[in-house]
Amino acid sequence: MIKSIVIAGFGGQGVMLMGKIIAEAAMFDGLNVTWLPSYGPEMRGGTANCTVIIGDEPIGSPVVDSPDVVIAMNIPSMMKFEEILKKDGTILLNSSVIDRAPSRKDLKVYKIDANKIADTIGNAKILNMVTLGAFAKATGFIKIEAIGKALEETFANRNKKLVDLNLQAVENGMKLVTD
Amino acid sequence: MTIDKIVAQTPKSLSKVEFSYCPGCHHGIVHRLIAEVIDELGIASKTIMVAPVGCSVFAYNFFDLDGTVAAHGRAPAVATGMKRALPDRIIFTYQGDGDLASIGTAEIVHAANRGENITTIFINNAVYGMTGGQMAPTTLLGQKTTTSPYGRDAKANGYPIRMSEMLSTLDGSAYIERTMVTTPQNVIKTKAAIKKAFQVQLKGLGFSMIEVLSTCPTNWGMTPIESMKWLEDHMTKTFPLGVFVDRTKGLM
Amino acid sequence: MKMLMKGTEAIAEAAVRAGCRLYFGYPITPQSELTEYMAKRMPEVKGTFLQSESEVATVNMLYGAACTGRKVMTSTSSPGFSLMQEGISYMAGAELPAVFINVMRGGPGLGDIQPSQSDYFQSTKGGGHGDYRMIVLAPHTLQEAAGMMNEAFELAFKYRMLVTILVDGMIGQMMEPVELPKWTKPEEFAEPDWALTGANGRKPRKVTSFDLDPYELEKMNLRYQETYKKVAQNEVKYEEFKIEDAEITVVAYGTTARIVKTVVDYARKSGIKVGLFRPITLWPFPYDRLSEISKNVKNILTVEMSYGQMLEDVKLAVLGKSNVHFYGRSAGVVPTPVEILDSIKKIVR
């Protein structure tokens, strides 16, 4: 089974890191992964996206025609990627920024008020981890233990507080999705 | 007959290969001075030479040292690679004016600017020798060459470039001097300058370069004696002799 | 233990583990992370990192450092690789070993910074002047790229040749779990008997790429050709993926081959038996094996991120024994699995 996820938003919303944590967590769960960034001259402010593929078999193409899941952090990203999303696919929207619904009706839609929850926790930057938590719960692709491990790996050289803060954001995000 | 005292002999650091230079050319004198300095400093065993493209392309073979030939102008980059790989060896480049002051300007400027601990011997004869007497960046204004047949015109070709002065503005340059070898006194001065340049490297003080004004009787269309006079009368006006930077005071 | 690594970083770390302690480079997208990694890493392993003033200087620093018989490398991307061609020709002529990483981007000219495979001609046919060859390796995953670094240095020293690892921006920029190769022991690396280290009592050594006597230079050239012949006999590498029963065989390398692996699965699900032939050495190109394969398959499709460069070698191998088709995107546009599948369907139907 191979699953593909496109994560897109403004530069600075942490979409690349979100993708990396998803990929790393899946790796710690023993799966094969690829993480492919769109890269360009923009450092901040432009649009950015990455494609993550997770599979229990070797991954061929790191490029996908139609992803299983799209995480859209802003309106342009939603409009761009809902078009290519697989039939009956899943889309997670940052509803703090996206004030409308996707036009397709076959999609499973999760609206995440990521900015607001991040503010409540006390750090606006962790909106990506809130969204990641919702993604983990909604798809079941990655487990919380593996996410914790991936966060530790990523922030290895920084303080433990940062790991805890991000993990707290992930857990809050997970709570947003109910079965 | 026994020999009581050796007055002169071929320096050990020169090979047995015969020089291929034209009569009256100064390359041979400068080669000999470098070899004498290497012998006197006792560094032949750890010296590597980087020869250029130009008349002195064969220099790698005239010295009895490990050596290579760089692409045109790139000797300072090649020497940089060697020095970084083997910091305790002595690395020197030998370059002409087309090589150093034209096609290899970027390489010499950045090697000097990095304070690369190498020595460069720069032979400036105001003309491209090997390719047959074309205009060099150091060709004097009004000087006729095969590519400036009406004389070098500043409007079309710019001005003779003074590399020693230019490089001396860089903080990485430890010692830069311009000399000539037209008289025995000047030969002695040049040898002292070359020796100092190698000593700067031995001390690890940074980039050192000796520019030697030289003749090219063949391409200048003069006899060796005429060309010496022309060098003294004309070249030294555009390229004055002297020490342009010395950041070694109190360190040697 | 597997680590999630970026392609550029995996390659750099593998090079360090392969014993490379001399890196010279100049920043250029999409490989600057490799240069940055080396800037940080080399001091940690008592190695040397130097940012040059240009790629022209880089390759000549490599020349100088390679003269000393050490393992040396650089990395660059297409326009930078063009600037290095002069030095590459000189190094090939001087029989100096070194490893180059070219992370290809869209061209010609300034082009763009997206993945491309349009430096195939430049790498395999000689971008510099003269009769020379360089060994060109084309990994298709990060694991393969990392695993190749030690081999690259071994080949370089075994044959006194330049080795290029030719990847595209996608392999450079993507992340994947990588099991890093084992450390080699630098003390086991013997100094070659041609290295310039200062004569110190022995006969002085000379390393050059020239001899003005044409008969002498021809002797040198014949020696190079002997070496190239040996490499072509002994070092050809390729991968065959589901070609036994294939009605159409795709030939692709690097990232494109990887995408084609997915296409093979897609196609087989829809009833078309597709196989993949993946050259791992682009020079020497696996002419003989591809020639054999072409006897048993009606259609061969070459897919590249260029407008048909490897295609010429495929045609030379096939020599009319089967139909050769081509599908390519270039300028930084990466073909998707569905696009490639569509081009297969057009041929089969």
PDB file of C-alpha atoms in Angstrom, chain A residues 2 16 19-25 27-28 31-41 57-66 86 149 153 157, chain C residues 1-4 6 29-30 104-105 113-115 141 168-170 173-178 255 258-262 265-266 334-339:
ATOM      1  CA  ILE A   2       1.386   3.388  -1.004  1.00  0.00           C
ATOM      2  CA  MET A  16       8.097  21.727   4.696  1.00  0.00           C
ATOM      3  CA  GLY A  19       6.066  17.081   5.666  1.00  0.00           C
ATOM      4  CA  LYS A  20       9.427  16.165   7.119  1.00  0.00           C
ATOM      5  CA  ILE A  21       7.927  15.165  10.476  1.00  0.00           C
ATOM      6  CA  ILE A  22       5.283  13.055   8.722  1.00  0.00           C
ATOM      7  CA  ALA A  23       7.972  11.340   6.643  1.00  0.00           C
ATOM      8  CA  GLU A  24      10.269  10.799   9.584  1.00  0.00           C
ATOM      9  CA  ALA A  25       7.477   9.460  11.802  1.00  0.00           C
ATOM     10  CA  MET A  27      10.113   5.940   8.808  1.00  0.00           C
ATOM     11  CA  PHE A  28      10.228   5.271  12.552  1.00  0.00           C
ATOM     12  CA  LEU A  31       7.692   2.304   6.459  1.00  0.00           C
ATOM     13  CA  ASN A  32       9.354   3.521   3.281  1.00  0.00           C
ATOM     14  CA  VAL A  33       9.052   7.240   2.659  1.00  0.00           C
ATOM     15  CA  THR A  34      10.024   9.987   0.248  1.00  0.00           C
ATOM     16  CA  TRP A  35       9.820  13.730   0.847  1.00  0.00           C
ATOM     17  CA  LEU A  36      10.005  15.930  -2.188  1.00  0.00           C
ATOM     18  CA  PRO A  37       9.963  19.711  -1.903  1.00  0.00           C
ATOM     19  CA  SER A  38       8.938  22.233  -4.459  1.00  0.00           C
ATOM     20  CA  TYR A  39      11.967  24.453  -4.351  1.00  0.00           C
ATOM     21  CA  GLY A  40      12.372  27.905  -5.680  1.00  0.00           C
ATOM     22  CA  PRO A  41      14.029  31.239  -5.091  1.00  0.00           C
ATOM     23  CA  GLU A  57       6.651  -1.495  -0.309  1.00  0.00           C
ATOM     24  CA  PRO A  58       9.559   0.240  -2.129  1.00  0.00           C
ATOM     25  CA  ILE A  59       8.568   3.650  -3.412  1.00  0.00           C
ATOM     26  CA  GLY A  60       9.081   4.276  -7.089  1.00  0.00           C
ATOM     27  CA  SER A  61       8.048   7.708  -8.216  1.00  0.00           C
ATOM     28  CA  PRO A  62       8.434  10.495  -5.662  1.00  0.00           C
ATOM     29  CA  VAL A  63       6.128  12.496  -7.938  1.00  0.00           C
ATOM     30  CA  VAL A  64       2.371  11.898  -7.886  1.00  0.00           C
ATOM     31  CA  ASP A  65      -0.364  12.704 -10.362  1.00  0.00           C
ATOM     32  CA  SER A  66      -3.188  12.504  -7.820  1.00  0.00           C
ATOM     33  CA  LYS A  86      -7.816  11.401  -5.823  1.00  0.00           C
ATOM     34  CA  LYS A 149      10.422  10.468  18.097  1.00  0.00           C
ATOM     35  CA  GLU A 153      15.190  13.920  16.207  1.00  0.00           C
ATOM     36  CA  ASN A 157      20.161  20.098  19.384  1.00  0.00           C
TER      37      ASN A 157
ATOM     38  CA  MET C   1      20.194   2.740  11.443  1.00  0.00           C
ATOM     39  CA  LYS C   2      18.333   4.542   8.729  1.00  0.00           C
ATOM     40  CA  MET C   3      18.231   8.317   8.804  1.00  0.00           C
ATOM     41  CA  LEU C   4      15.921  10.648   6.939  1.00  0.00           C
ATOM     42  CA  LYS C   6      18.378  15.124   2.010  1.00  0.00           C
ATOM     43  CA  THR C  29      21.230  25.895  -6.648  1.00  0.00           C
ATOM     44  CA  PRO C  30      20.037  23.126  -6.356  1.00  0.00           C
ATOM     45  CA  MET C 104      21.494  18.811 -13.026  1.00  0.00           C
ATOM     46  CA  ARG C 105      19.046  21.685 -13.509  1.00  0.00           C
ATOM     47  CA  ILE C 113      16.781  25.502 -10.929  1.00  0.00           C
ATOM     48  CA  GLN C 114      14.380  22.584 -11.348  1.00  0.00           C
ATOM     49  CA  PRO C 115      15.382  18.942 -12.006  1.00  0.00           C
ATOM     50  CA  THR C 141      17.605   6.655  -5.113  1.00  0.00           C
ATOM     51  CA  ASP C 168      19.159  15.761 -10.991  1.00  0.00           C
ATOM     52  CA  GLY C 169      17.726  18.398  -8.713  1.00  0.00           C
ATOM     53  CA  MET C 170      15.117  15.963  -7.464  1.00  0.00           C
ATOM     54  CA  GLN C 173      16.548  18.041  -2.930  1.00  0.00           C
ATOM     55  CA  MET C 174      14.387  15.122  -1.837  1.00  0.00           C
ATOM     56  CA  MET C 175      14.596  13.272   1.478  1.00  0.00           C
ATOM     57  CA  GLU C 176      14.497   9.552   1.995  1.00  0.00           C
ATOM     58  CA  PRO C 177      15.662   7.144   4.702  1.00  0.00           C
ATOM     59  CA  VAL C 178      19.306   6.323   4.105  1.00  0.00           C
ATOM     60  CA  THR C 255      15.013   9.973 -11.145  1.00  0.00           C
ATOM     61  CA  ARG C 258      12.476   5.708 -10.483  1.00  0.00           C
ATOM     62  CA  ILE C 259       9.300   7.267 -11.811  1.00  0.00           C
ATOM     63  CA  VAL C 260       9.179   4.560 -14.474  1.00  0.00           C
ATOM     64  CA  LYS C 261       9.218   1.861 -11.778  1.00  0.00           C
ATOM     65  CA  THR C 262       5.850   3.181 -10.644  1.00  0.00           C
ATOM     66  CA  ASP C 265       3.313  -1.266 -11.825  1.00  0.00           C
ATOM     67  CA  TYR C 266       0.515   0.990 -13.129  1.00  0.00           C
ATOM     68  CA  VAL C 334       9.334  16.404 -14.370  1.00  0.00           C
ATOM     69  CA  PRO C 335       7.220  13.828 -16.212  1.00  0.00           C
ATOM     70  CA  THR C 336       4.530  12.233 -14.033  1.00  0.00           C
ATOM     71  CA  PRO C 337       3.762   8.500 -13.978  1.00  0.00           C
ATOM     72  CA  VAL C 338       0.436   9.009 -15.783  1.00  0.00           C
ATOM     73  CA  GLU C 339       2.083  11.031 -18.553  1.00  0.00           C
TER      74      GLU C 339
END
